[in-house]
Amino acid sequence: MTAVQERLRDECRRLLESKEVDVILGYQRGTLPLRSAPLFARRPEDVERMIWDETCENTVSVYIPRLRGSRVGIVAKGCDGRWVVEYITENQVSRSALKVIGVPCDGVLSRRALEKVAGLRTIYEGHLEDGHVVIQGRGWKERVPIQEVLEPSCKTCVQKSSPIIDVDLGRVESPNPKGDFGDVAAVEAQEVDDRWDLFAQEASKCIRCYACRQACPGCYCKVCFVDRSKPTWVGGTDDLTDAMVFHIMRAMHLAGRCVDCGACEKACPAGVNLRLLNRKLEKDARELYGHVAGLRVDDKPMLSTFRPNDPGDFIM
């Protein structure tokens, strides 16, 4: 057990025993190699299952709106902490009802990257070892530097530590707090028809399973627009037009709110490049309105404020 994990368990046990919180959102070992699962620790003995390492890929902040009325502790990496800030600024949760346990995060493992290393081979075992990931199956073994198999969202992360922390277990500075939007700029440089073709190509992969919506902490509406029937905003098929409308409207709902945690893309079984569209709006929010989501609890939601010098040339 690492020193951070030992301290994490001690602090979580203390919070539950002192009844400062009713439940702590964290991580436990999953049933597959190098995978974790969310842990809802409600009793001090539950903490014995809690872990913290590069396998803790899930964005557990997604469960906070479902725990209204409870005092919630959360094991927060940078992206989870930014979603906590978003919930506070959007009045979805009271700051006083939260205990944020900040953990040092330098990125989490990408399941797809590991599968790419394995190729057609099945991974039966895996573990972390001196900055490397060791995976193995029947008759083969690979040792890969962790930095080579991180989630894509971790490679462009601008906030590796939670912006708000009540229990500090360590922090990691982001090497590029202004963000790297080179991939978005490359698409912006394309002709309009080419950009549309790229979007259509990605949307055509969508099977409308809504895994992206379910995994996204920003999608907490009681009734999603795609499920409304009076009026019907979008058809319920996997027709390309319906898929494109779904992704455009969902991206607009997340404009100025998305913290680029990558939960949508990790959950997508079809491999749709969902972050590209969301990051385009994240880039616009930065450049047009100077807004970065999830950093300050005293910020107002971007689309809830107005400044006289805000860009208005899009208004007819």
Tab-separated table of C-alpha atoms in Angstrom, residues 33-313:
chain	number	residue	atom	x	y	z
A	33	PRO	CA	-7.061	-6.309	-14.356
A	34	LEU	CA	-6.057	-2.646	-13.878
A	35	ARG	CA	-9.659	-1.511	-13.514
A	36	SER	CA	-11.323	0.169	-10.556
A	37	ALA	CA	-14.957	0.650	-9.570
A	38	PRO	CA	-16.700	3.442	-7.658
A	39	LEU	CA	-16.909	2.920	-3.890
A	40	PHE	CA	-19.678	4.386	-1.738
A	41	ALA	CA	-18.138	4.154	1.733
A	42	ARG	CA	-20.848	4.594	4.363
A	43	ARG	CA	-19.210	2.709	7.259
A	44	PRO	CA	-15.649	2.982	8.612
A	45	GLU	CA	-15.022	-0.668	7.663
A	46	ASP	CA	-15.871	0.119	4.015
A	47	VAL	CA	-12.724	2.220	3.874
A	48	GLU	CA	-10.564	-0.937	3.907
A	49	ARG	CA	-11.548	-1.414	0.250
A	50	MET	CA	-10.580	2.103	-0.781
A	51	ILE	CA	-7.694	2.568	-3.210
A	52	TRP	CA	-5.945	5.412	-4.978
A	53	ASP	CA	-3.633	4.920	-7.976
A	54	GLU	CA	-3.550	5.360	-11.754
A	55	THR	CA	-6.347	2.817	-12.246
A	56	CYS	CA	-8.910	5.174	-10.647
A	57	GLU	CA	-10.297	6.364	-13.975
A	58	ASN	CA	-13.958	6.958	-13.164
A	59	THR	CA	-15.322	10.451	-12.631
A	60	VAL	CA	-17.083	9.770	-9.331
A	61	SER	CA	-18.322	13.352	-8.993
A	62	VAL	CA	-21.175	12.291	-11.313
A	63	TYR	CA	-22.906	10.764	-8.261
A	64	ILE	CA	-23.017	13.966	-6.174
A	65	PRO	CA	-26.374	15.294	-7.491
A	66	ARG	CA	-27.925	11.910	-6.701
A	67	LEU	CA	-26.877	12.243	-3.051
A	68	ARG	CA	-28.685	15.491	-2.282
A	69	GLY	CA	-29.581	15.689	1.387
A	70	SER	CA	-26.472	13.774	2.449
A	71	ARG	CA	-23.153	15.110	3.673
A	72	VAL	CA	-20.784	13.848	1.007
A	73	GLY	CA	-17.044	13.298	1.015
A	74	ILE	CA	-15.329	12.828	-2.309
A	75	VAL	CA	-11.875	11.573	-3.246
A	76	ALA	CA	-11.117	14.244	-5.818
A	77	LYS	CA	-8.564	14.377	-8.576
A	78	GLY	CA	-8.396	17.655	-10.491
A	79	CYS	CA	-11.290	17.007	-12.886
A	80	ASP	CA	-13.583	15.735	-10.118
A	81	GLY	CA	-12.746	18.801	-8.048
A	82	ARG	CA	-13.621	21.062	-10.991
A	83	TRP	CA	-17.002	19.354	-11.315
A	84	VAL	CA	-17.574	19.895	-7.593
A	85	VAL	CA	-16.940	23.606	-8.177
A	86	GLU	CA	-19.395	23.554	-11.090
A	87	TYR	CA	-22.071	21.935	-8.913
A	88	ILE	CA	-21.569	24.648	-6.286
A	89	THR	CA	-21.726	27.522	-8.802
A	90	GLU	CA	-24.830	25.972	-10.393
A	91	ASN	CA	-26.497	25.671	-6.958
A	92	GLN	CA	-26.739	21.912	-7.199
A	93	VAL	CA	-24.996	21.316	-3.890
A	94	SER	CA	-24.027	23.377	-0.879
A	95	ARG	CA	-20.329	23.834	-0.170
A	96	SER	CA	-21.037	23.115	3.508
A	97	ALA	CA	-22.386	19.656	2.598
A	98	LEU	CA	-19.101	18.580	1.023
A	99	LYS	CA	-15.714	17.375	2.204
A	100	VAL	CA	-13.227	17.369	-0.645
A	101	ILE	CA	-10.322	14.993	-0.152
A	102	GLY	CA	-7.687	16.096	-2.634
A	103	VAL	CA	-5.396	13.387	-3.987
A	104	PRO	CA	-2.283	13.810	-6.160
A	105	CYS	CA	-3.166	12.864	-9.740
A	106	ASP	CA	-0.733	12.790	-12.642
A	107	GLY	CA	-3.160	10.978	-14.948
A	108	VAL	CA	-5.151	7.756	-15.080
A	109	LEU	CA	-4.766	4.735	-17.315
A	110	SER	CA	-6.599	4.512	-20.606
A	111	ARG	CA	-8.370	1.203	-21.136
A	112	ARG	CA	-8.255	1.689	-24.882
A	113	ALA	CA	-4.525	2.456	-24.835
A	114	LEU	CA	-3.853	-0.751	-22.904
A	115	GLU	CA	-6.011	-2.737	-25.325
A	116	LYS	CA	-4.022	-1.249	-28.189
A	117	VAL	CA	-0.786	-2.477	-26.601
A	118	ALA	CA	-2.282	-5.944	-26.148
A	119	GLY	CA	-3.665	-6.059	-29.692
A	120	LEU	CA	-5.652	-9.239	-30.235
A	121	ARG	CA	-4.233	-10.767	-27.069
A	122	THR	CA	-6.320	-10.968	-23.874
A	123	ILE	CA	-5.037	-9.260	-20.728
A	124	TYR	CA	-5.373	-11.697	-17.818
A	125	GLU	CA	-3.172	-9.890	-15.300
A	126	GLY	CA	-1.796	-6.431	-14.764
A	127	HIS	CA	-0.114	-4.296	-12.151
A	128	LEU	CA	1.771	-1.026	-11.640
A	129	GLU	CA	5.533	-1.162	-11.140
A	130	ASP	CA	8.028	1.721	-10.845
A	131	GLY	CA	6.235	4.108	-13.198
A	132	HIS	CA	5.303	1.341	-15.619
A	133	VAL	CA	2.269	-0.782	-16.354
A	134	VAL	CA	2.860	-4.500	-16.625
A	135	ILE	CA	0.229	-6.474	-18.501
A	136	GLN	CA	0.348	-10.127	-19.351
A	137	GLY	CA	-1.634	-12.986	-20.775
A	138	ARG	CA	-0.990	-16.562	-21.769
A	139	GLY	CA	2.572	-16.712	-23.021
A	140	TRP	CA	3.187	-12.960	-23.269
A	141	LYS	CA	4.105	-9.994	-21.103
A	142	GLU	CA	4.495	-6.271	-21.845
A	143	ARG	CA	5.956	-3.462	-19.698
A	144	VAL	CA	4.924	0.039	-20.768
A	145	PRO	CA	5.673	3.461	-19.224
A	146	ILE	CA	2.512	4.790	-17.568
A	147	GLN	CA	2.827	8.127	-19.361
A	148	GLU	CA	2.391	6.330	-22.699
A	149	VAL	CA	-0.974	4.808	-21.789
A	150	LEU	CA	-2.746	7.684	-20.048
A	151	GLU	CA	-6.200	8.892	-20.948
A	152	PRO	CA	-6.099	11.530	-23.719
A	153	SER	CA	-7.859	13.995	-21.412
A	154	CYS	CA	-5.033	13.578	-18.876
A	155	LYS	CA	-2.452	14.590	-21.491
A	156	THR	CA	-4.173	17.976	-21.945
A	157	CYS	CA	-5.221	18.431	-18.313
A	158	VAL	CA	-4.999	22.025	-17.086
A	159	GLN	CA	-5.809	21.352	-13.437
A	160	LYS	CA	-4.328	18.200	-11.952
A	161	SER	CA	-5.321	19.060	-8.373
A	162	SER	CA	-8.787	19.898	-7.100
A	163	PRO	CA	-9.384	23.695	-6.968
A	164	ILE	CA	-10.955	23.271	-3.525
A	165	ILE	CA	-9.587	20.897	-0.903
A	166	ASP	CA	-10.579	20.211	2.704
A	167	VAL	CA	-8.229	17.277	3.288
A	168	ASP	CA	-4.984	17.645	1.367
A	169	LEU	CA	-3.159	14.412	0.522
A	170	GLY	CA	-0.845	15.989	-2.053
A	171	ARG	CA	-0.941	18.045	-5.209
A	172	VAL	CA	0.477	17.882	-8.725
A	173	GLU	CA	1.129	21.039	-10.729
A	174	SER	CA	-0.167	21.122	-14.281
A	175	PRO	CA	2.619	21.720	-16.839
A	176	ASN	CA	0.250	23.660	-19.097
A	177	PRO	CA	-2.510	25.497	-17.163
A	178	LYS	CA	-3.512	27.474	-20.278
A	179	GLY	CA	-4.374	24.287	-22.099
A	180	ASP	CA	-3.306	22.733	-25.377
A	181	PHE	CA	-5.952	23.106	-28.063
A	182	GLY	CA	-3.773	22.182	-31.011
A	183	ASP	CA	-6.158	19.457	-32.119
A	184	VAL	CA	-9.083	21.885	-32.128
A	185	ALA	CA	-7.100	24.555	-33.975
A	186	ALA	CA	-6.186	21.997	-36.656
A	187	VAL	CA	-9.863	21.294	-37.283
A	188	GLU	CA	-10.726	24.999	-37.232
A	189	ALA	CA	-8.201	25.519	-40.032
A	190	GLN	CA	-10.083	23.130	-42.310
A	191	GLU	CA	-12.675	24.211	-44.870
A	192	VAL	CA	-16.299	24.293	-43.660
A	193	ASP	CA	-17.287	21.254	-45.724
A	194	ASP	CA	-14.350	19.267	-44.388
A	195	ARG	CA	-15.241	20.158	-40.793
A	196	TRP	CA	-18.832	19.103	-41.401
A	197	ASP	CA	-17.704	15.839	-42.968
A	198	LEU	CA	-15.494	15.146	-39.939
A	199	PHE	CA	-18.364	15.779	-37.541
A	200	ALA	CA	-20.703	13.602	-39.614
A	201	GLN	CA	-18.099	10.837	-39.666
A	202	GLU	CA	-17.836	10.871	-35.869
A	203	ALA	CA	-21.606	11.148	-35.342
A	204	SER	CA	-22.206	8.233	-37.704
A	205	LYS	CA	-20.473	5.919	-35.205
A	206	CYS	CA	-23.009	6.815	-32.473
A	207	ILE	CA	-25.493	4.094	-31.545
A	208	ARG	CA	-27.499	6.426	-29.248
A	209	CYS	CA	-26.874	4.337	-26.136
A	210	TYR	CA	-26.477	7.572	-24.101
A	211	ALA	CA	-23.520	6.176	-22.150
A	212	CYS	CA	-21.852	9.585	-22.652
A	213	ARG	CA	-24.809	11.325	-21.046
A	214	GLN	CA	-24.959	8.910	-18.123
A	215	ALA	CA	-21.224	9.230	-17.399
A	216	CYS	CA	-21.153	13.031	-17.709
A	217	PRO	CA	-21.324	14.939	-14.388
A	218	GLY	CA	-22.782	17.893	-16.297
A	219	CYS	CA	-25.824	15.897	-17.492
A	220	TYR	CA	-27.988	15.946	-14.384
A	221	CYS	CA	-31.345	17.136	-15.803
A	222	LYS	CA	-34.230	15.105	-14.380
A	223	VAL	CA	-35.575	14.667	-17.910
A	224	CYS	CA	-33.089	14.916	-20.762
A	225	PHE	CA	-34.207	16.760	-23.897
A	226	VAL	CA	-33.811	13.557	-25.928
A	227	ASP	CA	-36.353	11.796	-23.699
A	228	ARG	CA	-39.020	14.473	-23.979
A	229	SER	CA	-42.016	13.633	-26.146
A	230	LYS	CA	-44.071	16.820	-25.709
A	231	PRO	CA	-42.524	18.371	-27.687
A	232	THR	CA	-40.154	15.899	-29.306
A	233	TRP	CA	-36.873	17.732	-29.800
A	234	VAL	CA	-34.983	14.921	-31.500
A	235	GLY	CA	-35.854	11.524	-32.920
A	236	GLY	CA	-34.922	8.440	-30.955
A	237	THR	CA	-33.162	6.638	-33.788
A	238	ASP	CA	-29.529	6.194	-34.739
A	239	ASP	CA	-30.208	8.014	-37.990
A	240	LEU	CA	-27.308	10.348	-38.745
A	241	THR	CA	-29.430	13.489	-38.505
A	242	ASP	CA	-30.785	12.490	-35.086
A	243	ALA	CA	-27.302	11.602	-33.859
A	244	MET	CA	-25.878	14.913	-35.041
A	245	VAL	CA	-28.684	16.903	-33.408
A	246	PHE	CA	-28.175	14.997	-30.150
A	247	HIS	CA	-24.441	15.699	-30.034
A	248	ILE	CA	-24.770	19.354	-31.082
A	249	MET	CA	-27.458	20.062	-28.469
A	250	ARG	CA	-25.591	18.167	-25.768
A	251	ALA	CA	-22.391	20.087	-26.547
A	252	MET	CA	-24.283	23.385	-26.357
A	253	HIS	CA	-25.711	22.386	-22.989
A	254	LEU	CA	-22.144	21.860	-21.782
A	255	ALA	CA	-20.749	25.106	-23.230
A	256	GLY	CA	-18.849	26.937	-20.514
A	257	ARG	CA	-19.416	24.025	-18.124
A	258	CYS	CA	-17.388	21.099	-19.491
A	259	VAL	CA	-14.112	20.575	-17.591
A	260	ASP	CA	-12.762	18.036	-20.114
A	261	CYS	CA	-12.685	15.119	-17.671
A	262	GLY	CA	-13.098	12.726	-20.608
A	263	ALA	CA	-15.838	10.706	-18.898
A	264	CYS	CA	-18.019	10.806	-22.035
A	265	GLU	CA	-15.308	9.483	-24.306
A	266	LYS	CA	-14.246	6.790	-21.827
A	267	ALA	CA	-17.840	5.547	-21.608
A	268	CYS	CA	-18.527	5.550	-25.356
A	269	PRO	CA	-18.547	1.963	-26.679
A	270	ALA	CA	-18.406	3.174	-30.278
A	271	GLY	CA	-15.222	5.225	-29.981
A	272	VAL	CA	-16.774	8.569	-30.964
A	273	ASN	CA	-14.303	11.444	-30.534
A	274	LEU	CA	-16.661	13.300	-28.213
A	275	ARG	CA	-14.024	15.500	-26.641
A	276	LEU	CA	-13.243	17.247	-29.916
A	277	LEU	CA	-16.621	18.982	-30.075
A	278	ASN	CA	-16.668	19.743	-26.354
A	279	ARG	CA	-13.126	21.106	-26.449
A	280	LYS	CA	-14.046	23.402	-29.339
A	281	LEU	CA	-16.646	25.028	-27.070
A	282	GLU	CA	-14.181	25.029	-24.166
A	283	LYS	CA	-11.695	26.881	-26.366
A	284	ASP	CA	-14.359	29.398	-27.475
A	285	ALA	CA	-15.372	29.996	-23.850
A	286	ARG	CA	-11.763	30.834	-23.019
A	287	GLU	CA	-11.101	33.027	-26.021
A	288	LEU	CA	-14.444	34.845	-26.333
A	289	TYR	CA	-15.459	35.187	-22.693
A	290	GLY	CA	-12.278	34.517	-20.689
A	291	HIS	CA	-14.139	31.739	-18.897
A	292	VAL	CA	-12.633	28.499	-17.630
A	293	ALA	CA	-15.117	26.141	-16.018
A	294	GLY	CA	-14.772	24.735	-12.533
A	295	LEU	CA	-11.936	26.754	-11.061
A	296	ARG	CA	-13.568	29.255	-8.690
A	297	VAL	CA	-16.604	28.781	-6.476
A	298	ASP	CA	-17.377	32.512	-6.643
A	299	ASP	CA	-17.626	32.449	-10.449
A	300	LYS	CA	-21.045	32.603	-12.054
A	301	PRO	CA	-22.018	30.183	-14.832
A	302	MET	CA	-20.791	31.653	-18.122
A	303	LEU	CA	-24.207	31.808	-19.765
A	304	SER	CA	-25.790	33.383	-16.667
A	305	THR	CA	-23.735	36.564	-16.898
A	306	PHE	CA	-23.357	39.384	-19.390
A	307	ARG	CA	-20.741	42.074	-19.977
A	308	PRO	CA	-21.293	45.044	-22.306
A	309	ASN	CA	-18.162	44.136	-24.265
A	310	ASP	CA	-19.101	40.473	-24.750
A	311	PRO	CA	-18.962	39.400	-28.417
A	312	GLY	CA	-22.375	40.053	-29.973
A	313	ASP	CA	-21.768	39.864	-33.697
